């Protein structure tokens, strides 16, 4: 009998790359726990407008993970109208707001401007929230949550 050896070429799988998160001065950098956000929101509430200095703010939702220690990442807390407390993480060096969360939630909202790799397709699928106070047009096809 003749023994035939078959050599298989290695299968090169594209490695899933997690997304980088960076503040403006790059004193705080980390990667997301997943390759894509669970959801993407464009918020038009007054709190986001004041905090970002823009007409709206983009937040990408990711599963909660350990934030980097030993960096310039700091936190302030502010009360919400719901009675919960919002934890707002920012860079102490440049002031860039980077992450929001509330205790007990299993997710982080990472500010879209700090997140590398968001695509136009991601933005087109984003849900618009608190649109009652929107200062920019909401695309007709966008999921729209009209709240106070």
Short mmCIF file of C-alpha atoms in Angstrom, two decimals:
data_model
loop_
_atom_site.label_atom_id
_atom_site.label_comp_id
_atom_site.label_asym_id
_atom_site.label_seq_id
_atom_site.Cartn_x
_atom_site.Cartn_y
_atom_site.Cartn_z
CA UNK A 1 0.00 0.00 0.00
CA UNK A 2 1.03 3.47 -0.66
CA UNK A 3 0.71 6.00 2.15
CA UNK A 4 -0.10 9.39 0.82
CA UNK A 5 0.67 12.42 2.96
CA UNK A 6 -1.48 15.42 2.45
CA UNK A 7 -0.09 18.79 3.39
CA UNK A 8 -2.72 21.32 4.20
CA UNK A 9 -2.01 24.95 3.76
CA UNK A 10 -2.55 26.86 6.98
CA UNK A 11 -5.79 28.74 7.02
CA UNK A 12 -5.12 32.41 7.54
CA UNK A 13 -8.02 33.86 9.42
CA UNK A 14 -8.35 37.55 9.74
CA UNK A 15 -7.77 38.40 13.36
CA UNK A 16 -10.62 40.41 14.81
CA UNK A 17 -9.17 43.73 15.85
CA UNK A 18 -10.59 45.48 18.88
CA UNK A 19 -11.20 49.20 18.63
CA UNK A 20 -8.75 51.75 20.06
CA UNK A 21 -9.96 54.47 22.39
CA UNK A 22 -7.79 57.57 22.80
CA UNK A 23 -8.20 60.99 24.38
CA UNK A 24 -7.08 64.11 22.52
CA UNK A 25 -3.61 64.28 24.13
CA UNK A 26 -3.15 60.47 24.10
CA UNK A 27 -2.43 60.33 27.84
CA UNK A 28 -5.28 57.78 28.12
CA UNK A 29 -5.53 54.94 25.62
CA UNK A 30 -7.15 51.53 25.80
CA UNK A 31 -8.93 48.99 23.61
CA UNK A 32 -12.53 47.88 23.65
CA UNK A 33 -13.47 44.38 24.82
CA UNK A 34 -15.18 43.58 21.50
CA UNK A 35 -14.46 44.38 17.86
CA UNK A 36 -17.70 46.33 17.32
CA UNK A 37 -20.07 48.20 19.63
CA UNK A 38 -23.27 46.51 20.79
CA UNK A 39 -25.17 49.65 19.78
CA UNK A 40 -24.50 53.22 18.73
CA UNK A 41 -26.50 56.22 19.95
CA UNK A 42 -26.52 59.83 18.88
CA UNK A 43 -27.83 61.77 21.86
CA UNK A 44 -29.45 65.18 21.55
CA UNK A 45 -30.08 65.81 25.28
CA UNK A 46 -28.97 69.04 26.92
CA UNK A 47 -26.48 67.21 29.17
CA UNK A 48 -24.63 65.74 26.20
CA UNK A 49 -24.71 69.04 24.35
CA UNK A 50 -23.24 70.88 27.33
CA UNK A 51 -20.64 68.21 28.06
CA UNK A 52 -19.40 67.91 24.50
CA UNK A 53 -19.78 71.49 23.34
CA UNK A 54 -21.49 70.16 20.24
CA UNK A 55 -25.06 69.90 18.95
CA UNK A 56 -25.17 66.18 19.77
CA UNK A 57 -22.93 63.44 21.11
CA UNK A 58 -22.19 59.94 19.84
CA UNK A 59 -21.86 57.03 22.29
CA UNK A 60 -20.84 53.49 21.40
CA UNK A 61 -22.10 50.83 23.81
CA UNK A 62 -19.68 48.07 24.87
CA UNK A 63 -19.80 45.37 27.55
CA UNK A 64 -18.34 46.61 30.84
CA UNK A 65 -14.61 45.93 31.24
CA UNK A 66 -11.77 47.07 33.49
CA UNK A 67 -10.76 50.63 32.69
CA UNK A 68 -7.01 51.29 32.61
CA UNK A 69 -5.32 52.10 35.89
CA UNK A 70 -2.23 54.26 36.29
CA UNK A 71 -3.29 56.69 33.57
CA UNK A 72 -4.70 60.21 33.58
CA UNK A 73 -8.25 58.80 33.57
CA UNK A 74 -10.35 60.53 36.24
CA UNK A 75 -14.05 60.48 37.12
CA UNK A 76 -16.71 62.91 38.18
CA UNK A 77 -20.29 62.03 39.06
CA UNK A 78 -23.50 63.84 38.26
CA UNK A 79 -27.09 63.09 39.22
CA UNK A 80 -29.59 62.16 36.54
CA UNK A 81 -33.28 63.08 36.50
CA UNK A 82 -34.02 59.34 36.93
CA UNK A 83 -32.38 59.44 40.38
CA UNK A 84 -29.35 57.44 39.21
CA UNK A 85 -25.80 58.75 39.20
CA UNK A 86 -23.83 59.03 35.96
CA UNK A 87 -20.11 58.31 36.25
CA UNK A 88 -18.24 60.39 33.68
CA UNK A 89 -14.64 59.37 32.97
CA UNK A 90 -12.34 61.94 31.39
CA UNK A 91 -8.65 62.63 30.81
CA UNK A 92 -7.16 64.81 33.56
CA UNK A 93 -4.59 66.18 31.12
CA UNK A 94 -6.74 67.39 28.20
CA UNK A 95 -10.28 67.15 29.63
CA UNK A 96 -11.62 64.81 26.94
CA UNK A 97 -14.77 63.01 28.09
CA UNK A 98 -14.26 59.34 27.24
CA UNK A 99 -16.64 56.95 29.04
CA UNK A 100 -19.99 57.14 30.83
CA UNK A 101 -21.72 54.52 32.93
CA UNK A 102 -24.12 54.08 35.82
CA UNK A 103 -23.60 51.62 38.68
CA UNK A 104 -25.29 48.29 38.14
CA UNK A 105 -25.27 48.52 34.35
CA UNK A 106 -23.25 45.93 32.52
CA UNK A 107 -22.16 48.33 29.78
CA UNK A 108 -20.01 51.39 29.14
CA UNK A 109 -20.88 54.19 26.76
CA UNK A 110 -17.65 55.20 25.01
CA UNK A 111 -17.72 58.63 23.43
CA UNK A 112 -17.66 58.23 19.66
CA UNK A 113 -15.08 60.96 19.07
CA UNK A 114 -12.53 58.95 21.10
CA UNK A 115 -13.16 55.70 19.26
CA UNK A 116 -11.12 54.76 16.20
CA UNK A 117 -12.80 52.71 13.51
CA UNK A 118 -16.42 53.86 13.48
CA UNK A 119 -17.65 53.74 9.90
CA UNK A 120 -20.28 55.64 7.97
CA UNK A 121 -22.29 52.41 7.99
CA UNK A 122 -22.14 52.41 11.81
CA UNK A 123 -23.31 56.03 11.90
CA UNK A 124 -26.16 55.31 9.46
CA UNK A 125 -27.44 52.57 11.82
CA UNK A 126 -27.15 54.71 14.97
CA UNK A 127 -30.24 55.34 17.09
CA UNK A 128 -31.03 59.00 17.74
CA UNK A 129 -32.24 59.67 21.28
CA UNK A 130 -33.70 62.71 23.06
CA UNK A 131 -34.54 64.18 19.68
CA UNK A 132 -37.10 66.59 21.10
CA UNK A 133 -34.19 68.95 21.79
CA UNK A 134 -32.28 68.13 18.57
CA UNK A 135 -30.45 71.04 16.93
CA UNK A 136 -29.59 69.09 13.76
CA UNK A 137 -31.89 67.30 11.30
CA UNK A 138 -32.57 63.65 12.10
CA UNK A 139 -32.32 61.41 9.01
CA UNK A 140 -35.76 60.10 8.05
CA UNK A 141 -34.62 56.48 8.02
CA UNK A 142 -32.97 56.71 11.47
CA UNK A 143 -34.44 55.06 14.54
CA UNK A 144 -35.68 58.04 16.53
CA UNK A 145 -36.53 58.24 20.25
CA UNK A 146 -38.32 61.51 20.95
CA UNK A 147 -38.01 62.20 24.71
CA UNK A 148 -37.71 65.18 27.00
#
